[in-house]
XYZ file of C-alpha atoms in Angstrom:
753
model
C 0.000 0.000 0.000
C 1.300 3.337 -1.019
C 1.618 6.257 1.302
C -0.951 8.253 -0.695
C -3.472 5.434 -0.518
C -2.874 4.867 3.172
C -3.378 8.575 3.906
C -6.561 8.617 1.854
C -8.000 5.543 3.535
C -7.253 6.960 6.961
C -9.025 10.165 6.014
C -11.969 8.192 4.672
C -12.163 6.129 7.878
C -12.269 9.212 9.999
C -14.858 10.935 7.821
C -17.105 7.851 7.648
C -17.068 7.276 11.418
C -17.868 10.951 11.906
C -20.856 10.618 9.600
C -22.061 7.443 11.262
C -21.901 9.043 14.688
C -23.721 12.266 13.625
C -24.859 12.277 10.011
C -25.225 15.855 8.716
C -24.917 17.734 5.518
C -21.408 18.738 6.489
C -20.327 15.117 6.971
C -21.728 14.236 3.577
C -19.810 17.151 2.113
C -16.689 15.606 3.536
C -17.487 12.406 1.634
C -17.986 14.441 -1.522
C -14.656 16.130 -1.003
C -13.028 12.680 -0.479
C -14.452 11.576 -3.813
C -12.926 14.629 -5.499
C -9.634 13.771 -3.729
C -9.814 10.196 -5.000
C -10.068 11.500 -8.513
C -7.147 13.833 -8.047
C -4.959 11.220 -6.297
C -5.996 8.409 -8.630
C -7.346 6.187 -5.809
C -8.617 2.883 -7.011
C -12.381 2.371 -6.828
C -11.848 -1.203 -5.665
C -9.583 -0.076 -2.838
C -12.143 2.480 -1.805
C -15.113 0.045 -1.953
C -13.254 -2.760 -0.185
C -12.160 -0.452 2.587
C -15.696 0.924 2.982
C -17.389 -2.432 3.398
C -14.642 -3.663 5.735
C -15.346 -0.656 7.978
C -19.115 -1.134 7.772
C -18.789 -4.860 8.556
C -16.674 -4.156 11.584
C -19.225 -1.621 12.849
C -22.084 -4.124 12.340
C -20.189 -6.892 14.138
C -19.779 -4.561 17.043
C -23.593 -4.500 17.432
C -24.220 -0.918 16.478
C -27.433 0.580 15.144
C -28.956 -1.500 12.306
C -29.545 1.731 10.343
C -25.778 2.081 10.144
C -25.570 0.274 6.786
C -28.024 2.780 5.267
C -26.046 5.844 6.469
C -22.793 4.214 5.356
C -24.209 3.587 1.905
C -25.356 7.253 1.697
C -21.845 8.370 2.541
C -20.337 5.962 -0.042
C -22.672 7.144 -2.804
C -21.787 10.791 -1.997
C -18.153 9.820 -2.344
C -18.634 7.919 -5.572
C -20.683 10.768 -7.117
C -17.478 12.564 -7.996
C -16.382 9.567 -10.006
C -18.998 9.541 -12.716
C -18.755 11.405 -15.981
C -21.031 14.251 -14.915
C -19.035 14.759 -11.784
C -15.862 14.872 -13.839
C -17.360 17.776 -15.848
C -18.232 19.458 -12.589
C -14.678 18.887 -11.512
C -13.500 20.922 -14.513
C -15.830 23.760 -13.487
C -14.612 23.481 -9.945
C -11.080 23.806 -11.220
C -12.111 27.025 -12.990
C -13.731 28.204 -9.790
C -10.544 27.568 -7.938
C -8.691 29.662 -10.443
C -11.187 32.544 -10.060
C -11.039 32.319 -6.305
C -7.251 32.397 -6.463
C -7.488 35.494 -8.613
C -9.890 37.117 -6.116
C -7.553 36.286 -3.301
C -4.787 37.975 -5.284
C -6.945 41.101 -5.734
C -7.667 41.173 -2.033
C -3.957 41.074 -1.380
C -3.413 43.898 -3.874
C -6.144 46.012 -2.184
C -4.504 45.423 1.146
C -1.169 46.444 -0.348
C -2.715 49.644 -1.833
C -4.286 50.526 1.499
C -1.013 50.004 3.316
C 0.850 52.045 0.705
C -1.609 54.941 0.840
C -1.550 55.026 4.616
C 2.254 55.023 4.643
C 2.411 58.240 2.570
C 3.573 61.340 4.427
C 1.605 63.475 1.974
C -2.151 63.666 2.217
C -3.916 61.389 -0.281
C -7.448 61.843 -1.626
C -9.813 60.527 -4.281
C -12.487 62.813 -5.706
C -15.440 61.936 -7.902
C -16.372 63.663 -11.140
C -18.217 66.385 -9.182
C -15.245 67.250 -6.998
C -16.528 65.561 -3.840
C -13.774 63.912 -1.795
C -14.709 60.226 -1.386
C -11.515 58.775 0.093
C -8.666 60.224 2.174
C -5.766 58.813 4.143
C -4.757 59.587 7.711
C -2.156 62.169 6.576
C -4.914 64.111 4.804
C -6.875 64.197 8.045
C -3.824 65.399 9.962
C -3.176 68.211 7.451
C -6.762 69.473 7.228
C -8.437 68.229 10.396
C -10.975 66.307 8.289
C -10.376 62.522 8.241
C -11.755 59.392 6.603
C -14.599 58.923 9.091
C -16.639 61.765 7.598
C -16.200 61.185 3.859
C -17.591 62.168 1.432
C -16.825 65.896 1.530
C -18.883 67.587 -1.213
C -18.122 70.999 -2.666
C -17.571 73.473 -1.173
C -15.087 71.587 0.935
C -15.274 72.454 4.629
C -11.617 73.497 4.714
C -11.900 75.994 1.844
C -11.622 79.725 2.703
C -14.464 81.924 1.532
C -12.177 84.956 1.390
C -9.383 83.119 -0.429
C -8.867 82.561 -4.146
C -11.408 80.403 -5.984
C -10.739 76.681 -5.751
C -9.618 75.479 -9.217
C -11.782 72.913 -10.971
C -9.969 69.581 -10.775
C -8.745 68.259 -14.091
C -9.895 71.295 -16.097
C -7.941 74.307 -14.843
C -4.937 73.000 -12.992
C -3.322 69.716 -12.084
C -0.852 71.406 -9.725
C -1.673 74.461 -7.665
C -1.226 76.062 -4.245
C -4.237 77.203 -2.284
C -4.964 78.482 1.243
C -7.188 76.435 3.553
C -8.609 76.809 7.039
C -7.679 73.892 9.308
C -10.407 72.529 11.521
C -8.736 74.155 14.520
C -8.827 77.572 12.825
C -5.252 77.810 11.568
C -4.614 79.161 8.091
C -2.440 76.873 5.981
C -1.161 76.735 2.427
C -1.329 73.398 0.609
C 0.338 72.301 -2.614
C -2.154 70.099 -4.499
C -1.215 67.630 -7.245
C -3.963 65.706 -9.106
C -4.348 63.114 -11.871
C -7.438 61.974 -13.786
C -8.509 58.308 -14.066
C -11.422 56.449 -15.724
C -13.014 53.648 -13.685
C -13.370 50.516 -15.860
C -16.520 49.306 -14.038
C -18.694 52.353 -14.825
C -16.542 54.391 -17.171
C -16.747 57.415 -14.811
C -13.956 59.911 -14.256
C -12.309 60.204 -10.855
C -9.421 62.305 -9.547
C -6.543 61.035 -7.463
C -4.275 63.533 -5.774
C -1.935 64.422 -2.961
C -1.596 67.471 -0.732
C 1.484 68.811 0.977
C 1.836 71.540 3.607
C 3.854 74.408 2.072
C 2.929 77.055 4.662
C 6.543 77.517 5.722
C 7.713 77.986 2.131
C 4.823 80.331 1.380
C 5.455 82.389 4.526
C 9.154 82.640 3.713
C 8.358 83.788 0.193
C 5.777 86.244 1.523
C 8.336 87.626 3.974
C 10.889 88.065 1.219
C 8.358 89.764 -1.048
C 7.099 92.018 1.744
C 10.628 92.983 2.714
C 11.451 93.661 -0.931
C 8.348 95.838 -1.379
C 9.129 97.796 1.763
C 12.791 98.229 0.856
C 11.815 99.372 -2.645
C 9.200 101.774 -1.309
C 11.572 103.514 1.089
C 14.703 103.103 -1.040
C 14.453 106.523 -2.696
C 13.251 108.380 0.403
C 15.746 110.899 1.709
C 13.911 112.272 4.750
C 12.267 110.736 7.795
C 8.899 112.119 6.692
C 9.205 110.467 3.279
C 10.315 107.163 4.808
C 7.376 107.097 7.203
C 4.943 108.327 4.561
C 5.535 105.351 2.264
C 6.947 102.880 4.796
C 4.047 102.974 7.255
C 1.501 102.483 4.481
C 3.355 99.451 3.112
C 3.972 97.995 6.580
C 0.337 98.469 7.588
C -0.996 96.769 4.447
C 1.426 93.844 4.736
C 0.654 92.940 8.355
C -3.067 93.700 8.074
C -3.027 96.587 10.540
C -5.790 99.204 10.659
C -3.463 101.965 11.820
C 0.204 102.691 12.364
C 1.525 105.355 14.732
C 5.127 106.480 15.119
C 6.289 108.836 17.856
C 9.631 110.616 17.536
C 11.256 112.483 20.392
C 13.635 114.850 18.508
C 15.733 115.640 21.563
C 15.066 112.450 23.454
C 12.565 114.186 25.745
C 9.663 116.603 25.704
C 6.648 116.220 23.458
C 7.084 113.780 20.583
C 6.281 114.342 16.922
C 3.469 112.018 15.833
C 3.143 110.384 12.418
C 0.040 108.390 11.485
C -1.115 106.105 8.694
C -4.527 104.503 8.285
C -7.475 105.019 10.603
C -7.093 107.053 13.766
C -5.866 104.833 16.562
C -7.537 104.963 19.995
C -5.686 107.369 22.214
C -4.660 109.662 19.340
C -6.602 112.832 18.567
C -7.855 113.194 15.025
C -6.190 116.442 14.006
C -3.719 117.551 11.378
C -1.136 117.603 14.165
C -2.018 114.448 16.149
C -1.612 114.485 19.912
C -1.225 111.391 22.088
C -3.503 110.897 25.051
C -1.741 109.916 28.320
C -2.363 106.155 27.988
C -1.106 106.039 24.395
C 1.842 108.254 25.332
C 2.840 105.866 28.128
C 2.513 102.921 25.751
C 4.942 104.407 23.232
C 7.242 105.695 25.983
C 7.680 102.129 27.224
C 8.119 100.848 23.683
C 10.935 103.252 22.796
C 12.886 102.193 25.881
C 12.788 98.509 24.935
C 15.984 96.866 23.631
C 16.620 97.516 19.924
C 14.978 95.115 17.472
C 12.551 93.804 20.109
C 8.784 93.477 19.622
C 5.938 93.131 22.109
C 2.299 92.107 21.652
C -0.617 94.055 23.076
C -1.893 93.078 25.562
C 1.138 91.160 26.739
C 0.643 87.477 27.537
C -2.799 87.191 25.884
C -3.604 84.478 23.338
C -5.205 87.032 21.004
C -3.332 90.275 20.309
C -4.724 93.664 19.334
C -1.411 94.975 18.006
C 2.319 95.226 18.546
C 4.785 97.898 19.673
C 8.480 98.149 18.913
C 11.336 100.674 19.050
C 12.556 102.047 15.726
C 16.281 102.411 15.355
C 18.762 102.061 18.151
C 18.757 105.586 19.587
C 15.779 105.110 21.899
C 13.889 108.139 20.625
C 11.395 106.528 18.230
C 8.622 103.990 18.780
C 6.114 102.235 16.532
C 2.584 101.090 17.374
C 0.683 98.826 14.945
C -3.000 98.197 15.710
C -4.565 95.191 13.949
C -7.897 95.480 12.153
C -9.177 92.657 14.409
C -7.625 90.724 17.327
C -5.537 87.797 16.102
C -3.154 85.116 17.299
C 0.441 85.880 16.366
C 2.309 82.828 15.077
C 6.039 82.267 14.943
C 5.942 83.058 11.224
C 4.175 86.351 12.027
C 6.872 87.313 14.511
C 9.551 86.575 11.935
C 7.812 88.756 9.345
C 7.149 91.608 11.800
C 10.759 91.580 12.933
C 12.039 91.594 9.352
C 9.780 94.441 8.187
C 10.285 96.634 11.237
C 14.021 96.050 10.918
C 13.930 97.327 7.326
C 11.885 100.347 8.417
C 14.322 101.070 11.260
C 17.266 101.001 8.877
C 15.444 103.308 6.453
C 14.626 105.781 9.239
C 18.227 105.799 10.439
C 19.510 106.242 6.888
C 17.113 109.143 6.342
C 18.239 110.726 9.599
C 21.857 110.513 8.556
C 20.946 111.951 5.166
C 18.916 114.760 6.752
C 21.782 115.634 9.068
C 24.310 115.688 6.238
C 21.880 117.567 4.021
C 21.118 120.127 6.712
C 24.815 120.752 7.212
C 25.344 120.981 3.470
C 22.397 123.344 3.046
C 23.648 125.615 5.792
C 27.023 125.903 4.109
C 25.539 126.224 0.631
C 23.093 128.922 1.604
C 25.842 130.826 3.322
C 27.781 130.671 0.055
C 24.796 131.574 -2.093
C 23.786 134.931 -0.774
C 21.317 136.858 1.385
C 18.315 135.171 2.920
C 16.420 138.472 3.359
C 16.044 140.827 0.402
C 14.946 144.457 0.221
C 11.296 145.069 -0.708
C 10.189 144.514 -4.327
C 12.930 141.935 -5.013
C 12.616 138.237 -5.764
C 15.362 135.712 -6.488
C 15.382 132.171 -7.783
C 18.114 129.559 -7.908
C 17.837 126.172 -9.609
C 20.908 123.915 -9.693
C 21.458 121.563 -12.605
C 22.845 118.781 -10.369
C 20.524 117.933 -7.490
C 20.674 117.269 -4.600
C 23.127 120.177 -4.518
C 21.398 123.434 -3.697
C 24.001 125.505 -5.539
C 26.382 125.338 -8.458
C 28.553 127.808 -10.304
C 25.869 130.536 -10.672
C 25.142 133.123 -8.026
C 23.256 136.280 -7.202
C 23.717 138.934 -4.530
C 21.576 141.877 -3.464
C 23.338 144.296 -1.101
C 21.586 147.375 0.437
C 24.131 150.218 0.773
C 24.318 153.063 3.288
C 23.400 155.790 0.813
C 20.075 154.101 -0.011
C 21.267 152.486 -3.224
C 21.269 148.749 -3.762
C 24.067 146.687 -5.269
C 23.018 143.775 -7.476
C 25.377 141.126 -8.865
C 24.618 138.047 -10.946
C 27.468 135.732 -12.006
C 28.182 132.442 -13.719
C 31.351 130.392 -13.198
C 32.605 127.894 -15.741
C 31.542 124.337 -15.002
C 28.900 122.854 -12.771
C 28.563 121.097 -9.469
C 30.547 121.426 -6.279
C 33.848 122.502 -7.852
C 32.114 125.427 -9.591
C 30.286 126.249 -6.347
C 33.598 126.600 -4.506
C 34.796 129.149 -7.070
C 31.444 130.892 -6.969
C 31.543 131.289 -3.179
C 34.906 133.042 -3.287
C 33.904 135.414 -6.097
C 30.574 136.233 -4.489
C 32.261 137.102 -1.198
C 34.761 139.329 -2.974
C 32.023 141.076 -4.982
C 29.979 141.763 -1.842
C 33.004 143.239 -0.076
C 33.632 145.532 -3.059
C 29.991 146.659 -3.117
C 30.112 147.500 0.585
C 33.069 149.792 -0.202
C 30.742 151.661 -2.601
C 32.733 150.492 -5.573
C 30.954 151.288 -8.849
C 29.979 148.487 -11.266
C 32.892 148.976 -13.681
C 35.445 149.315 -10.892
C 33.986 146.244 -9.181
C 34.551 144.119 -12.281
C 38.085 145.469 -12.705
C 38.995 144.449 -9.190
C 37.264 141.081 -9.604
C 39.611 140.475 -12.532
C 42.520 140.405 -10.113
C 40.652 138.174 -7.662
C 39.594 135.718 -10.387
C 43.156 135.536 -11.681
C 44.247 134.065 -8.335
C 41.417 131.505 -7.957
C 41.857 128.231 -9.875
C 38.887 127.684 -12.146
C 37.633 131.292 -11.969
C 38.863 132.323 -15.401
C 36.121 133.198 -17.910
C 33.508 133.761 -15.196
C 30.774 136.088 -16.463
C 29.331 138.775 -14.180
C 26.651 141.452 -14.434
C 27.168 144.116 -11.753
C 24.774 147.011 -11.115
C 24.042 149.725 -8.557
C 20.378 150.667 -8.313
C 19.040 154.003 -7.043
C 15.336 153.237 -6.425
C 14.534 156.860 -5.470
C 15.798 158.327 -8.729
C 14.977 155.228 -10.776
C 18.558 155.061 -12.068
C 20.581 151.928 -12.793
C 24.364 151.947 -13.359
C 25.697 148.665 -14.680
C 28.636 146.870 -16.280
C 28.768 143.417 -17.831
C 31.732 141.032 -18.035
C 30.521 138.819 -20.874
C 27.241 138.121 -19.093
C 23.632 137.881 -20.262
C 22.074 141.364 -20.644
C 19.503 142.491 -18.096
C 15.951 143.005 -19.413
C 13.836 145.989 -18.313
C 10.137 146.400 -19.119
C 8.015 149.495 -18.490
C 4.430 148.970 -17.349
C 2.478 147.113 -20.015
C 5.337 147.250 -22.538
C 7.636 144.594 -23.925
C 11.009 144.377 -22.230
C 14.219 145.805 -23.694
C 17.760 144.471 -23.352
C 20.454 146.452 -21.527
C 23.339 145.670 -23.859
C 25.656 148.594 -23.174
C 28.644 148.477 -20.822
C 29.713 145.076 -22.126
C 33.203 143.578 -22.077
C 34.962 140.205 -21.846
C 34.621 137.662 -18.978
C 36.813 137.906 -15.873
C 40.576 137.275 -15.909
C 40.852 136.974 -19.691
C 42.369 140.330 -20.748
C 43.600 143.419 -18.973
C 41.320 146.299 -19.979
C 39.307 149.131 -18.578
C 35.781 147.995 -17.843
C 32.999 150.134 -19.397
C 29.940 151.302 -17.487
C 26.449 152.293 -18.693
C 23.267 153.586 -17.115
C 19.531 153.113 -17.655
C 16.402 154.741 -16.321
C 13.697 152.700 -14.632
C 10.289 154.310 -15.015
C 7.711 153.943 -12.196
C 6.431 150.362 -12.019
C 9.128 149.033 -14.373
C 10.308 145.438 -13.932
C 13.927 144.356 -14.278
C 15.193 140.780 -14.670
C 18.831 139.672 -14.333
C 19.667 136.044 -15.080
C 22.346 133.546 -16.032
C 22.661 131.774 -19.379
C 21.063 128.536 -18.136
C 17.679 130.239 -18.443
C 17.871 130.965 -22.179
C 20.541 128.697 -23.642
C 18.942 125.495 -24.906
C 20.237 123.083 -27.498
C 18.712 123.699 -30.919
C 16.955 126.952 -29.913
C 18.100 130.451 -30.820
C 19.066 132.417 -27.718
C 17.178 135.454 -29.055
C 13.976 133.426 -28.798
C 14.612 133.137 -25.071
C 15.134 136.897 -24.771
C 11.878 137.514 -26.653
C 9.949 135.155 -24.362
C 11.261 136.926 -21.265
C 10.463 140.355 -22.724
C 6.914 139.266 -23.625
C 6.351 137.709 -20.208
C 7.373 140.941 -18.466
C 4.799 142.872 -20.511
C 2.091 140.441 -19.384
C 3.013 140.441 -15.685
C 3.529 144.121 -14.848
C 0.628 143.859 -12.400
C 1.978 140.822 -10.554
C 4.379 140.409 -7.645
C 8.081 139.918 -8.480
C 7.874 136.348 -7.203
C 4.981 135.653 -9.578
C 6.945 137.274 -12.415
C 9.867 134.896 -11.740
C 7.519 131.898 -11.710
C 5.960 132.984 -15.010
C 9.361 133.405 -16.682
C 10.610 130.025 -15.453
C 7.411 128.291 -16.464
C 7.488 129.742 -19.978
C 11.135 128.939 -20.672
C 11.490 125.621 -18.813
C 12.377 122.748 -21.201
C 10.309 119.584 -21.073
C 13.227 117.664 -19.532
C 14.158 120.489 -17.144
C 17.105 122.854 -17.190
C 20.448 121.214 -17.930
C 22.450 124.155 -16.569
C 22.309 126.172 -13.364
C 19.817 129.045 -13.358
C 20.105 132.132 -11.156
C 17.611 134.977 -11.531
C 16.861 138.302 -9.819
C 13.601 140.194 -10.377
C 13.131 143.814 -9.246
C 10.079 146.085 -9.395
C 10.536 149.879 -9.372
C 8.004 151.690 -7.133
C 4.950 152.555 -9.259
C 3.458 155.982 -9.777
C 1.063 157.129 -7.024
C -2.542 155.991 -7.294
C -5.233 158.704 -7.228
C -8.882 157.694 -6.927
C -11.979 159.789 -6.409
C -15.338 158.053 -6.003
C -18.818 159.339 -5.158
C -19.721 158.995 -1.491
C -21.837 155.910 -2.142
C -21.291 152.537 -0.490
C -21.858 150.601 -3.727
C -18.922 152.407 -5.370
C -16.366 151.022 -2.912
C -16.065 147.656 -4.681
C -14.394 149.273 -7.685
C -12.099 151.240 -5.378
C -11.018 148.045 -3.626
C -10.254 146.291 -6.921
C -8.180 149.215 -8.201
C -6.289 149.483 -4.922
C -5.574 145.737 -4.845
C -4.179 145.821 -8.396
C -1.958 148.803 -7.531
C -0.594 146.983 -4.483
C 0.394 144.026 -6.705
C 2.172 146.401 -9.082
C 3.899 147.965 -6.062
C 5.120 144.473 -4.997
C 3.199 144.564 -1.736
C 2.756 140.970 -0.499
C -0.794 139.672 -0.840
C -1.506 139.224 2.872
C -0.271 142.719 3.663
C -2.174 144.114 0.680
C -5.388 142.528 1.986
C -4.913 144.275 5.353
C -4.305 147.643 3.676
C -7.330 147.242 1.388
C -9.494 146.480 4.433
C -8.142 149.526 6.314
C -8.648 151.820 3.300
C -12.168 150.476 2.778
C -13.003 151.206 6.409
C -11.700 154.780 6.109
C -13.789 155.359 2.962
C -16.855 153.798 4.611
C -16.504 156.164 7.559
C -16.348 159.118 5.166
C -19.489 157.968 3.352
C -21.381 157.166 6.547
C -20.400 160.140 8.707
C -18.950 162.993 6.628
C -22.004 163.832 4.568
C -24.882 163.175 6.930
C -26.145 166.748 6.626
C -26.245 166.537 2.832
C -23.647 169.281 2.435
C -21.681 169.583 -0.815
C -22.942 169.526 -4.346
C -21.345 166.177 -5.242
C -20.047 164.417 -2.133
C -16.919 162.383 -2.926
C -14.123 160.458 -1.242
C -10.552 160.848 -2.496
C -7.857 158.214 -2.023
C -4.156 158.547 -2.755
C -1.673 155.659 -2.416
C 2.079 156.147 -2.703
C 4.949 153.675 -2.517
C 8.406 154.704 -1.318
C 11.527 152.630 -1.109
C 10.513 151.161 2.237
C 6.942 152.301 2.978
C 3.435 152.400 1.548
C 1.147 155.271 2.465
C -2.605 155.686 1.928
C -4.416 159.006 2.381
C -8.224 159.236 2.376
C -9.846 162.691 2.353
C -13.363 164.057 2.275
C -14.989 167.491 2.651
C -17.365 166.602 5.474
C -17.213 166.253 9.249
C -17.091 162.847 10.935
C -19.461 161.943 13.725
C -17.699 162.182 17.111
C -16.615 158.771 18.391
C -18.906 157.353 21.104
C -17.467 156.322 24.444
C -19.238 152.986 24.047
C -19.437 152.222 20.316
C -21.133 148.832 20.889
C -20.908 146.188 18.181
C -20.425 148.900 15.544
C -18.171 151.915 15.567
C -14.961 149.834 15.627
C -13.610 151.132 12.315
C -10.864 153.323 13.746
C -9.679 150.483 15.998
C -9.550 148.162 13.006
C -7.561 150.677 10.913
C -5.111 151.116 13.731
C -4.712 147.319 14.077
C -4.125 146.840 10.342
C -1.530 149.594 9.886
C 1.606 150.815 11.630
C 0.729 154.501 11.659
C -2.736 156.064 11.666
C -3.410 159.798 11.668
C -6.908 161.319 11.520
C -7.043 165.092 10.998
C -10.345 167.002 11.224
C -10.393 170.552 9.771
C -12.988 173.069 8.763
C -12.710 171.869 5.176
C -13.059 168.126 5.873
C -11.293 165.058 7.272
C -7.941 163.560 6.294
C -6.914 159.999 7.223
C -3.306 158.933 6.677
C -2.208 155.313 7.090
C 1.225 153.871 6.452
C 3.114 150.638 6.801
C 6.740 149.550 6.329
C 7.310 146.979 3.629
C 8.845 143.788 5.055
C 12.047 142.222 3.860
C 11.510 139.462 1.314
C 12.438 135.942 2.373
C 14.686 134.420 -0.257
C 13.521 130.919 -1.261
C 15.823 128.117 -2.299
C 15.414 125.674 -5.131
C 14.803 122.616 -2.967
C 13.831 123.728 0.533
C 13.850 121.255 3.363
C 10.652 119.316 3.092
C 7.974 120.223 5.558
C 6.762 117.781 8.183
C 3.303 116.457 7.492
C 2.056 114.744 10.606
C -0.914 113.080 8.935
C 0.722 110.818 6.369
C -2.363 109.253 4.824
């Protein structure tokens, strides 16, 4: 007996005895399976039958149940069923079944492998249906978003999407790779990099999307910090003053960090009241004015902030989970502090602190750089202005200086206006060769020498002769051009001499200007010769302009065209202030790209002829008188604010004459006469009538204040009552004219935006 047969027979014995003891469908199935085994193992039918009946006979001899033979036969037939032809065909089908089941088992193993692989991914994994609903996620997806596999599906809009963020791209149609912000279940804002692919399910031919997500918040924050720092650095890069830095820097900083307002306090001397700069909405504790003032609580807040260590930041309120803003010192000098107030309370993350520190550091550096620039610029301006000439000018003068090389305030051109003891005025305009600082150094020496010569009452021709010797000893002074003049404003006489310089232009009232081309000779230090001198008469109200060649010399344009434009402009502006005349000339001649050479210009207005007005004693005729008087004041170069005061005082004097002088109806044609005269230093107005004024009441009440007003608006007031009428004389001294500079120090605007 073979080993295979012996093993089979043993198995059959066991199965048969089990069936005989407790016949069931399962025991019969075991017989069926033994029949299939007999076919596979080629067990002989005779061996099987012989062994069966031997077992049954032994059980019968043992006196067991007589129905045993029937149950044993049932078991044998179930075993032999697999041996007939039909059963053999079923065996082939069973073999195919086994193959299919093996294949299914293989698929189960592959599904288990896929599940294990997906769960092992560090990136979040998801499957979305054709409508964008998430139908499967792994544990990493749940960790990244806070939404795990237990709650799938997640239909659109996904619960982690941000309503205020960019629109979620349609999967498979707009982008297969994109970065989008999400809101984690715990409230944190994150940035995820999404990568998707499209598949078609073979079972139903429907499209699905398989993708991964990865947390790129750190990379995004780093990029955002770099971009924000770059924007801030670019914004403040060209700023050269603290005001400019804060004007653009606070706006950019506030927008980047999402702050509603930004406040900076600067203690110029380290103590006292600070200067306040604001951007955005008005912060609590700061008054809403053009010059903001800190309330005590806000002042204490910024005081503490400025005394913190440099480059340190603090949240407000300190120690709270949600912050309303931050404070920090600016710079390292302990005199500047910054307060940023958020639009809404927020938690400040480590990435936020990094960004705040970076941006405030950039702003601190920009403020310090602007301070250094301001200090150097202030020192430079002080020296330059000292070189340039007088800050205060006599009445009816205006000067303008525009350097070709900013930020320098000066170059090789200069002007000087020097009042002399005998009442005359020395005027010098010069132009050194070259531009920039080297020409300015030469200019400063020549200007100082020319002023000293004028103060010695040296005439124009003699002044230029002596400047020849000075220029010959100054390197770079050769070929300097100079126009020197001495003006007698009382006589209206101008003596002048020109060393190769542009001619002065003089225009009578309402007439085109004429060139003063006499008294000309070569530039300084070129030849030894006797300098010529000429004279010209300035009629009342005439305007004179002296200038350097940068005003009229332009490439491709005839210089005579520039002279004609100046002459025409003077004819059109005889009724304007000298400063307005200078602006009109510069505006008309300025090239589109700006002047490419230094420009120095002096404008002078000769006192006009007296103004005589006589109007009927009627209140409605005073409007015309006021207009005529205002125009005369402009022609007399009286500043507008002072002219307004004098017009008001004159109007009050005329009103008193109309109201009080002719109450009795005396006189055939009652009239009020006004005379205005302009001297070299004063303006005088005389109002006369032929009536008698009403005596002044001891208690004039709300009216009767005219005399007080006239006295307040003028320096001298005289009222003379005679038998033939009343005479009112008012006078005022013309103020010195403040000389402007081309690029004055920028003003401080407290309210930045």
